[in-house]
Amino acid sequence: MYNLTSLRELEIVKCPKLLSFSHDNLPLTLKGLVVKNCDNLKCLLDEDGMNISRRSLLSHLIIERCHSLASLSSAGDLPVKLQHQKIWSCPKLAYLSSSGYLPVGLKHLWTDTCQMLESIADSVHNKTCLESIFIARCEKIQYLPDGLDKLSHLQQLHIECFRNLVSVSRLPSTGLRVLHLSWCRKLQALPNGLHCLTYLQELQISNCPCLLTFPEEGFPTNLTSLTISKPEILEGLIHWGFHKLTSLKRLAIYGGYSDGVMFPHEGNGMMLPCSVRKLAISDFPNVETLSSKGFQNLPFLECLSIVKLPKLKCLPGRDLLMSLLELYIHDCPLLKESCRRD
């Protein structure tokens, strides 16, 4: 296969006897490699493949469900031109390579291997170019390693299913645009200096039951997309002032206050930003009415999603929804009956 110089992409699936690749397996011109469900794959590049790293054009690497994989390179580093890397469901993988460093040019990393996170922090000194990190199911980690705030190129950070994560360290303030924190069952506080992330546009905080406090300094005011699923965060946001998010275009609220019968709640001064174009509300068990005054303040609303509001009886007046282009209603039995009648 080394002589197949026109080959650009290679996908290998369910080859149970495959143990590793060597220098005569992969053409240097290969740009994309996908390996899935190869149960006995132990090392991606063996000692014969160590010279590949400097000359290979490989830029995309995906390895999924290779349960015996222990190393990506037994002698030397990964290909230096590697930009996109996804390592998923490879429970025995402890090291990326013999040096332990990420490729200098790596821009996008998806993984559920906790050792990767330590490698990311170590690679900061290697001037990494990481732009996005999606890391999940690192159950042993309680605190993110120091050094992540020095990832000056980082634009997206997704942290999901960290069962024992207690807190998140300081994050890079110069370029981070997307931050997702979800299914972190023991997370007690949002990152320090969250309000200083002046480039942050998309923030999602969902299914973090121990997160009970809203940061005193508030959220970055330049957010364009916000998803929250904690009543305490919602109440704190209301007290801080929804109206300060003057650039917000997409708002999703899952799991609202349990005692409110109206949304938005006029009594506590909850005014949604007039810039909102897409609004999703879900899991408000006692809401019976959508406030006409609240929707009067949404002249650009184009998409409205209403899910699991069992007591909601009717929509706001038609004249308040003139800009609406999409309407999605699910699991709202009383509203369903109302829609059938009229």
Coordinates of C-alpha atoms in Angstrom, one line a residue, residues 35-39 63-69 86-93 110-113 136-137:
V35 CA -9.8 2.8 12.0
K36 CA -12.9 1.4 13.8
N37 CA -13.7 -1.8 15.7
C38 CA -10.3 -3.4 15.3
D39 CA -10.3 -5.3 18.6
I63 CA -9.8 5.8 15.9
E64 CA -12.9 4.4 17.5
R65 CA -13.7 1.3 19.6
C66 CA -10.3 -0.3 19.4
H67 CA -10.3 -1.8 22.8
S68 CA -6.7 -3.1 22.9
L69 CA -5.1 0.0 21.6
K86 CA -10.6 11.8 17.3
I87 CA -9.8 9.0 19.7
W88 CA -13.0 7.4 21.1
S89 CA -13.7 4.3 23.2
C90 CA -10.1 3.1 23.4
P91 CA -10.0 2.4 27.2
K92 CA -6.4 1.0 27.3
L93 CA -4.8 4.0 25.6
W110 CA -12.0 14.7 20.3
T111 CA -11.4 12.2 22.9
D112 CA -12.7 10.4 26.0
T113 CA -9.3 9.4 27.3
A136 CA -15.8 13.4 27.7
R137 CA -16.1 10.6 30.2

